[in-house]
PDB file of C-alpha atoms and ligand atoms in Angstrom:
ATOM      1  CA  UNK M 767     101.447 127.283 107.692  1.00 89.00           C
ATOM      2  CA  UNK M 768     102.203 123.687 108.439  1.00 95.00           C
ATOM      3  CA  UNK M 769     101.778 121.597 105.429  1.00 98.00           C
ATOM      4  CA  UNK M 770     101.605 117.306 105.950  1.00 98.00           C
ATOM      5  CA  UNK M 771     101.853 114.974 103.209  1.00 98.00           C
ATOM      6  CA  UNK M 772     100.106 111.410 103.860  1.00 98.00           C
ATOM      7  CA  UNK M 773     101.855 109.227 100.987  1.00 98.00           C
ATOM      8  CA  UNK M 774     100.939 105.502  99.843  1.00 97.00           C
ATOM      9  CA  UNK M 775     100.105 103.678  97.098  1.00 96.00           C
ATOM     10  CA  UNK M 776      96.420 103.877  98.003  1.00 97.00           C
ATOM     11  CA  UNK M 777      95.612 100.284  95.511  1.00 96.00           C
ATOM     12  CA  UNK M 778      92.776 101.062  96.722  1.00 97.00           C
ATOM     13  CA  UNK M 779      92.259 103.695  99.399  1.00 98.00           C
ATOM     14  CA  UNK M 780      90.762 102.032 102.672  1.00 98.00           C
ATOM     15  CA  UNK M 781      88.886 102.731 105.499  1.00 98.00           C
ATOM     16  CA  UNK M 782      92.181 102.241 107.218  1.00 97.00           C
ATOM     17  CA  UNK M 783      93.698 105.036 105.228  1.00 98.00           C
ATOM     18  CA  UNK M 784      90.406 107.490 105.584  1.00 98.00           C
ATOM     19  CA  UNK M 785      90.731 106.948 109.408  1.00 97.00           C
ATOM     20  CA  UNK M 786      94.446 108.189 109.718  1.00 98.00           C
ATOM     21  CA  UNK M 787      93.411 111.078 106.886  1.00 98.00           C
ATOM     22  CA  UNK M 788      90.533 112.670 108.832  1.00 98.00           C
ATOM     23  CA  UNK M 789      92.376 112.520 112.107  1.00 98.00           C
ATOM     24  CA  UNK M 790      95.840 113.933 110.342  1.00 98.00           C
ATOM     25  CA  UNK M 791      93.577 116.663 109.009  1.00 98.00           C
ATOM     26  CA  UNK M 792      92.853 117.662 112.674  1.00 97.00           C
ATOM     27  CA  UNK M 793      96.449 118.734 113.110  1.00 96.00           C
ATOM     28  CA  UNK M 794      97.769 119.809 109.764  1.00 97.00           C
ATOM     29  CA  UNK M 795      96.731 123.265 108.720  1.00 98.00           C
ATOM     30  CA  UNK M 796      97.001 121.567 105.173  1.00 98.00           C
ATOM     31  CA  UNK M 797      96.763 117.892 104.485  1.00 98.00           C
ATOM     32  CA  UNK M 798      97.937 116.437 100.829  1.00 98.00           C
ATOM     33  CA  UNK M 799      96.944 112.884 100.424  1.00 98.00           C
ATOM     34  CA  UNK M 800     100.036 112.179  97.662  1.00 98.00           C
ATOM     35  CA  UNK M 801      99.945 109.155  95.534  1.00 98.00           C
ATOM     36  CA  UNK M 802     102.920 107.578  94.341  1.00 97.00           C
ATOM     37  CA  UNK M 803     103.461 107.096  90.715  1.00 94.00           C
ATOM     38  CA  UNK M 804     106.537 104.692  90.261  1.00 74.00           C
ATOM     39  CA  UNK M 805     106.200 101.925  92.688  1.00 69.00           C
ATOM     40  CA  UNK M 806     108.189  98.212  93.163  1.00 78.00           C
ATOM     41  CA  UNK M 807     104.941  97.035  93.642  1.00 79.00           C
ATOM     42  CA  UNK M 808     102.498  96.903  90.261  1.00 90.00           C
ATOM     43  CA  UNK M 809      98.974  98.420  91.040  1.00 94.00           C
ATOM     44  CA  UNK M 810      96.254  96.818  90.373  1.00 94.00           C
ATOM     45  CA  UNK M 811      94.407 100.437  89.868  1.00 95.00           C
ATOM     46  CA  UNK M 812      96.147 102.712  87.389  1.00 95.00           C
ATOM     47  CA  UNK M 813      97.608 106.299  89.069  1.00 96.00           C
ATOM     48  CA  UNK M 814      94.394 107.777  87.283  1.00 96.00           C
ATOM     49  CA  UNK M 815      92.032 105.325  89.352  1.00 96.00           C
ATOM     50  CA  UNK M 816      93.732 105.414  92.720  1.00 97.00           C
ATOM     51  CA  UNK M 817      93.530 109.482  92.435  1.00 98.00           C
ATOM     52  CA  UNK M 818      89.966 109.095  91.457  1.00 97.00           C
ATOM     53  CA  UNK M 819      89.321 107.086  94.130  1.00 97.00           C
ATOM     54  CA  UNK M 820      90.750 108.794  96.781  1.00 98.00           C
ATOM     55  CA  UNK M 821      88.600 112.057  95.457  1.00 98.00           C
ATOM     56  CA  UNK M 822      85.262 110.500  95.514  1.00 97.00           C
ATOM     57  CA  UNK M 823      86.130 108.938  99.106  1.00 97.00           C
ATOM     58  CA  UNK M 824      87.042 112.951 100.337  1.00 98.00           C
ATOM     59  CA  UNK M 825      84.162 114.354  98.364  1.00 97.00           C
ATOM     60  CA  UNK M 826      83.284 116.027 101.294  1.00 97.00           C
ATOM     61  CA  UNK M 827      86.925 117.281 102.213  1.00 98.00           C
ATOM     62  CA  UNK M 828      87.819 119.949  99.877  1.00 98.00           C
ATOM     63  CA  UNK M 829      90.209 121.292 102.181  1.00 98.00           C
ATOM     64  CA  UNK M 830      92.185 118.072 101.717  1.00 98.00           C
ATOM     65  CA  UNK M 831      94.134 117.738  98.595  1.00 98.00           C
ATOM     66  CA  UNK M 832      94.551 114.497  96.269  1.00 98.00           C
ATOM     67  CA  UNK M 833      97.856 114.933  94.402  1.00 98.00           C
ATOM     68  CA  UNK M 834     100.207 112.484  92.916  1.00 98.00           C
ATOM     69  CA  UNK M 835     104.421 112.201  92.706  1.00 98.00           C
ATOM     70  CA  UNK M 836     107.165 109.998  91.488  1.00 96.00           C
ATOM     71  CA  UNK M 837     110.528 109.893  92.579  1.00 95.00           C
ATOM     72  CA  UNK M 838     111.387 110.683  96.197  1.00 97.00           C
ATOM     73  CA  UNK M 839     109.157 111.547  98.885  1.00 98.00           C
ATOM     74  CA  UNK M 840     111.728 114.288 100.036  1.00 98.00           C
ATOM     75  CA  UNK M 841     111.623 115.660  96.733  1.00 98.00           C
ATOM     76  CA  UNK M 842     107.886 116.085  96.227  1.00 98.00           C
ATOM     77  CA  UNK M 843     107.921 117.503  99.960  1.00 98.00           C
ATOM     78  CA  UNK M 844     109.860 120.260  99.102  1.00 98.00           C
ATOM     79  CA  UNK M 845     108.548 121.130  95.768  1.00 98.00           C
ATOM     80  CA  UNK M 846     105.258 121.565  98.208  1.00 98.00           C
ATOM     81  CA  UNK M 847     106.581 123.292 100.576  1.00 98.00           C
ATOM     82  CA  UNK M 848     105.642 120.334 103.548  1.00 98.00           C
ATOM     83  CA  UNK M 849     107.166 119.692 106.580  1.00 97.00           C
ATOM     84  CA  UNK M 850     106.105 116.379 107.639  1.00 98.00           C
ATOM     85  CA  UNK M 851     105.395 113.368 106.453  1.00 98.00           C
ATOM     86  CA  UNK M 852     102.150 111.610 108.189  1.00 98.00           C
ATOM     87  CA  UNK M 853     102.314 107.700 108.361  1.00 98.00           C
ATOM     88  CA  UNK M 854     100.038 105.177 110.099  1.00 97.00           C
ATOM     89  CA  UNK M 855     101.290 102.342 112.296  1.00 97.00           C
ATOM     90  CA  UNK M 856      98.710  99.600 112.484  1.00 94.00           C
ATOM     91  CA  UNK M 857     101.150  96.983 114.276  1.00 89.00           C
ATOM     92  CA  UNK M 858     104.463  96.437 115.737  1.00 88.00           C
ATOM     93  CA  UNK M 859     105.624  94.725 112.530  1.00 88.00           C
ATOM     94  CA  UNK M 860     104.783  97.954 110.547  1.00 92.00           C
ATOM     95  CA  UNK M 861     107.123  99.685 113.038  1.00 95.00           C
ATOM     96  CA  UNK M 862     110.552  98.339 111.286  1.00 95.00           C
ATOM     97  CA  UNK M 863     110.267  98.884 107.747  1.00 96.00           C
ATOM     98  CA  UNK M 864     108.440 102.476 108.765  1.00 97.00           C
ATOM     99  CA  UNK M 865     111.643 103.470 110.823  1.00 97.00           C
ATOM    100  CA  UNK M 866     114.329 102.925 108.086  1.00 97.00           C
ATOM    101  CA  UNK M 867     111.649 104.726 105.666  1.00 98.00           C
ATOM    102  CA  UNK M 868     111.978 107.478 108.270  1.00 98.00           C
ATOM    103  CA  UNK M 869     115.239 107.789 108.894  1.00 98.00           C
ATOM    104  CA  UNK M 870     116.609 107.020 105.202  1.00 98.00           C
ATOM    105  CA  UNK M 871     114.380 110.284 104.738  1.00 98.00           C
ATOM    106  CA  UNK M 872     116.188 112.142 107.696  1.00 98.00           C
ATOM    107  CA  UNK M 873     119.455 111.605 105.672  1.00 98.00           C
ATOM    108  CA  UNK M 874     118.036 113.151 102.727  1.00 98.00           C
ATOM    109  CA  UNK M 875     116.494 116.526 104.235  1.00 98.00           C
ATOM    110  CA  UNK M 876     116.784 116.752 108.038  1.00 98.00           C
ATOM    111  CA  UNK M 877     114.146 119.186 108.114  1.00 97.00           C
ATOM    112  CA  UNK M 878     111.634 116.718 107.268  1.00 98.00           C
ATOM    113  CA  UNK M 879     109.588 115.175 110.371  1.00 98.00           C
ATOM    114  CA  UNK M 880     107.907 111.991 109.915  1.00 98.00           C
ATOM    115  CA  UNK M 881     104.481 111.764 112.498  1.00 98.00           C
ATOM    116  CA  UNK M 882     103.323 108.552 113.111  1.00 97.00           C
ATOM    117  CA  UNK M 883      99.518 108.117 114.267  1.00 97.00           C
ATOM    118  CA  UNK M 884      98.197 104.454 115.210  1.00 96.00           C
ATOM    119  CA  UNK M 885      95.550 103.310 113.237  1.00 95.00           C
ATOM    120  CA  UNK M 886      92.185 102.314 115.220  1.00 95.00           C
ATOM    121  CA  UNK M 887      91.996  99.415 116.533  1.00 94.00           C
ATOM    122  CA  UNK M 888      88.912  98.698 113.998  1.00 94.00           C
ATOM    123  CA  UNK M 889      91.301  98.993 111.080  1.00 95.00           C
ATOM    124  CA  UNK M 890      94.587  97.440 112.517  1.00 93.00           C
ATOM    125  CA  UNK M 891      94.295  94.108 110.281  1.00 94.00           C
ATOM    126  CA  UNK M 892      93.392  96.248 107.009  1.00 96.00           C
ATOM    127  CA  UNK M 893      95.227  96.454 103.921  1.00 97.00           C
ATOM    128  CA  UNK M 894      94.486  97.362 100.512  1.00 96.00           C
ATOM    129  CA  UNK M 895      95.887  93.712  99.636  1.00 95.00           C
ATOM    130  CA  UNK M 896      92.909  92.051 101.731  1.00 97.00           C
ATOM    131  CA  UNK M 897      90.846  94.366 100.193  1.00 97.00           C
ATOM    132  CA  UNK M 898      91.760  93.256  96.595  1.00 96.00           C
ATOM    133  CA  UNK M 899      91.797  89.581  97.615  1.00 96.00           C
ATOM    134  CA  UNK M 900      88.354  89.779  99.303  1.00 96.00           C
ATOM    135  CA  UNK M 901      87.087  91.425  96.544  1.00 95.00           C
ATOM    136  CA  UNK M 902      88.572  88.990  93.564  1.00 94.00           C
ATOM    137  CA  UNK M 903      87.140  86.126  95.181  1.00 94.00           C
ATOM    138  CA  UNK M 904      83.588  87.358  96.094  1.00 92.00           C
ATOM    139  CA  UNK M 905      84.134  88.407  99.797  1.00 94.00           C
ATOM    140  CA  UNK M 906      82.386  91.384 101.729  1.00 95.00           C
ATOM    141  CA  UNK M 907      84.190  94.214 101.348  1.00 96.00           C
ATOM    142  CA  UNK M 908      81.191  96.330 102.929  1.00 95.00           C
ATOM    143  CA  UNK M 909      82.842  98.696 106.154  1.00 96.00           C
ATOM    144  CA  UNK M 910      86.173  98.119 104.920  1.00 97.00           C
ATOM    145  CA  UNK M 911      85.908 100.561 101.814  1.00 97.00           C
ATOM    146  CA  UNK M 912      84.105 103.581 101.613  1.00 94.00           C
ATOM    147  CA  UNK M 913      80.637 102.968  99.830  1.00 92.00           C
ATOM    148  CA  UNK M 914      81.018 105.341  96.959  1.00 87.00           C
ATOM    149  CA  UNK M 915      84.278 103.136  96.074  1.00 91.00           C
ATOM    150  CA  UNK M 916      83.002 100.230  96.932  1.00 94.00           C
ATOM    151  CA  UNK M 917      81.260  99.179  92.973  1.00 91.00           C
ATOM    152  CA  UNK M 918      84.476 100.640  91.463  1.00 92.00           C
ATOM    153  CA  UNK M 919      86.390  98.093  93.760  1.00 93.00           C
ATOM    154  CA  UNK M 920      84.317  95.050  92.777  1.00 93.00           C
ATOM    155  CA  UNK M 921      83.804  95.845  89.450  1.00 92.00           C
ATOM    156  CA  UNK M 922      87.628  96.056  88.592  1.00 91.00           C
ATOM    157  CA  UNK M 923      87.567  92.042  89.952  1.00 87.00           C
ATOM    158  CA  UNK M 924      84.409  91.152  87.799  1.00 76.00           C
ATOM    159  CA  UNK M 925      85.384  89.970  84.740  1.00 64.00           C
TER     160      UNK M 925
HETATM  161  N1  COA S 432      95.298 101.467 106.883  1.00 52.72           N
HETATM  162  C1  COA S 432      95.404 100.303 105.793  1.00 52.72           C
HETATM  163  N2  COA S 432      95.940  99.808 105.527  1.00 52.72           N
HETATM  164  C2  COA S 432      97.531 100.706 105.721  1.00 52.72           C
HETATM  165  C3  COA S 432      97.621 101.462 106.616  1.00 52.72           C
HETATM  166  C4  COA S 432      96.362 102.199 107.401  1.00 52.72           C
HETATM  167  N3  COA S 432      95.794 103.141 107.896  1.00 52.72           N
HETATM  168  N4  COA S 432      98.757 102.513 106.401  1.00 52.72           N
HETATM  169  C5  COA S 432      99.572 101.262 105.463  1.00 52.72           C
HETATM  170  N5  COA S 432      98.240 100.318 105.135  1.00 52.72           N
HETATM  171  C6  COA S 432      98.722  99.421 104.134  1.00 52.72           C
HETATM  172  C7  COA S 432      98.055  99.615 102.691  1.00 52.72           C
HETATM  173  O1  COA S 432      97.100  99.197 102.072  1.00 52.72           O
HETATM  174  C8  COA S 432      99.496  98.938 101.960  1.00 52.72           C
HETATM  175  O2  COA S 432      98.926  97.578 101.839  1.00 52.72           O
HETATM  176  P1  COA S 432      99.055  96.630 100.643  1.00 52.72           P
HETATM  177  O3  COA S 432     100.721  96.285 100.788  1.00 52.72           O
HETATM  178  O4  COA S 432      98.212  95.398 101.389  1.00 52.72           O
HETATM  179  O5  COA S 432      98.639  96.462  99.320  1.00 52.72           O
HETATM  180  C9  COA S 432     100.621  98.851 102.856  1.00 52.72           C
HETATM  181  O6  COA S 432     100.199  98.875 104.168  1.00 52.72           O
HETATM  182  C10 COA S 432     101.767  99.773 102.290  1.00 52.72           C
HETATM  183  O7  COA S 432     101.488 100.925 102.047  1.00 52.72           O
HETATM  184  P2  COA S 432     102.214 101.500 101.004  1.00 52.72           P
HETATM  185  O8  COA S 432     100.962 102.774 100.726  1.00 52.72           O
HETATM  186  O9  COA S 432     102.534 100.649  99.866  1.00 52.72           O
HETATM  187  O10 COA S 432     103.351 102.520 101.582  1.00 52.72           O
HETATM  188  P3  COA S 432     104.774 102.015 101.888  1.00 52.72           P
HETATM  189  O11 COA S 432     104.578 101.851 103.150  1.00 52.72           O
HETATM  190  O12 COA S 432     105.360 101.148 100.893  1.00 52.72           O
HETATM  191  O13 COA S 432     104.772 103.143 101.177  1.00 52.72           O
HETATM  192  C11 COA S 432     105.449 105.599 100.094  1.00 52.72           C
HETATM  193  C12 COA S 432     104.772 104.400 100.313  1.00 52.72           C
HETATM  194  C13 COA S 432     105.041 106.144  98.876  1.00 52.72           C
HETATM  195  C14 COA S 432     105.623 106.789 101.689  1.00 52.72           C
HETATM  196  C15 COA S 432     106.609 104.863  99.860  1.00 52.72           C
HETATM  197  O14 COA S 432     107.330 104.087  98.794  1.00 52.72           O
HETATM  198  C16 COA S 432     107.432 106.469  99.595  1.00 52.72           C
HETATM  199  O15 COA S 432     108.003 107.703  99.644  1.00 52.72           O
HETATM  200  N6  COA S 432     108.150 106.203  97.961  1.00 52.72           N
HETATM  201  C17 COA S 432     109.163 106.964  97.018  1.00 52.72           C
HETATM  202  C18 COA S 432     110.282 106.806  97.209  1.00 52.72           C
HETATM  203  C19 COA S 432     111.363 107.458  98.656  1.00 52.72           C
HETATM  204  O16 COA S 432     111.338 108.618  99.014  1.00 52.72           O
HETATM  205  N7  COA S 432     111.301 106.278  98.912  1.00 52.72           N
HETATM  206  C20 COA S 432     112.120 106.517 100.699  1.00 52.72           C
HETATM  207  C21 COA S 432     113.937 106.591 100.657  1.00 52.72           C
HETATM  208  S1  COA S 432     114.439 105.125  99.773  1.00 52.72           S
END
């Protein structure tokens, strides 16, 4: 059984992430979406909130697991018997950083492969910080995040 992990901060999950998740689920026997606990970025949404938003967005996909991890991704992969990391590439600018991460992970565990999927053109501009920026300043986030988490995102920035 080929277990794949799609890791990220998901602060919050966007339709761009979900596009990758649904497409990746077609090529993996089991897909785990893994939310990073410790990150150099300070997340706006707590770990629990980020996991809950993902679970809400994936409520119709009980076959996809949502989990969290801290420390090195390769250690988490080993713990979960996973063999492939799924990453999305939105633009050429993502490539350099992703290459560095993939090669670093290879030095730590050569058995683990990183599979890159091209983000759909509709979402190639999208990022979590764009969603946060729009939500914070009264912009329209329709179509950028799933309906079921839109209110939670807007609520976060309403003071
Ligand atoms: N659609 C929309 N947005 C996307 C996207 C997509 N398909 N793919 C990436 N993004 C965005 C994210 O929303 C995020 O946006 P933001 O910066 O505006 O918030 C940005 O791209 C970066 O994504 P993020 O989830 O923060 O991932 P990352 O590329 O920084 O990597 C881990 C996250 C968890 C994979 C990585 O930090 C990791 O493995 N950490 C564990 C420690 C480790 O093992 N490090 C490697 C060896 S040192």
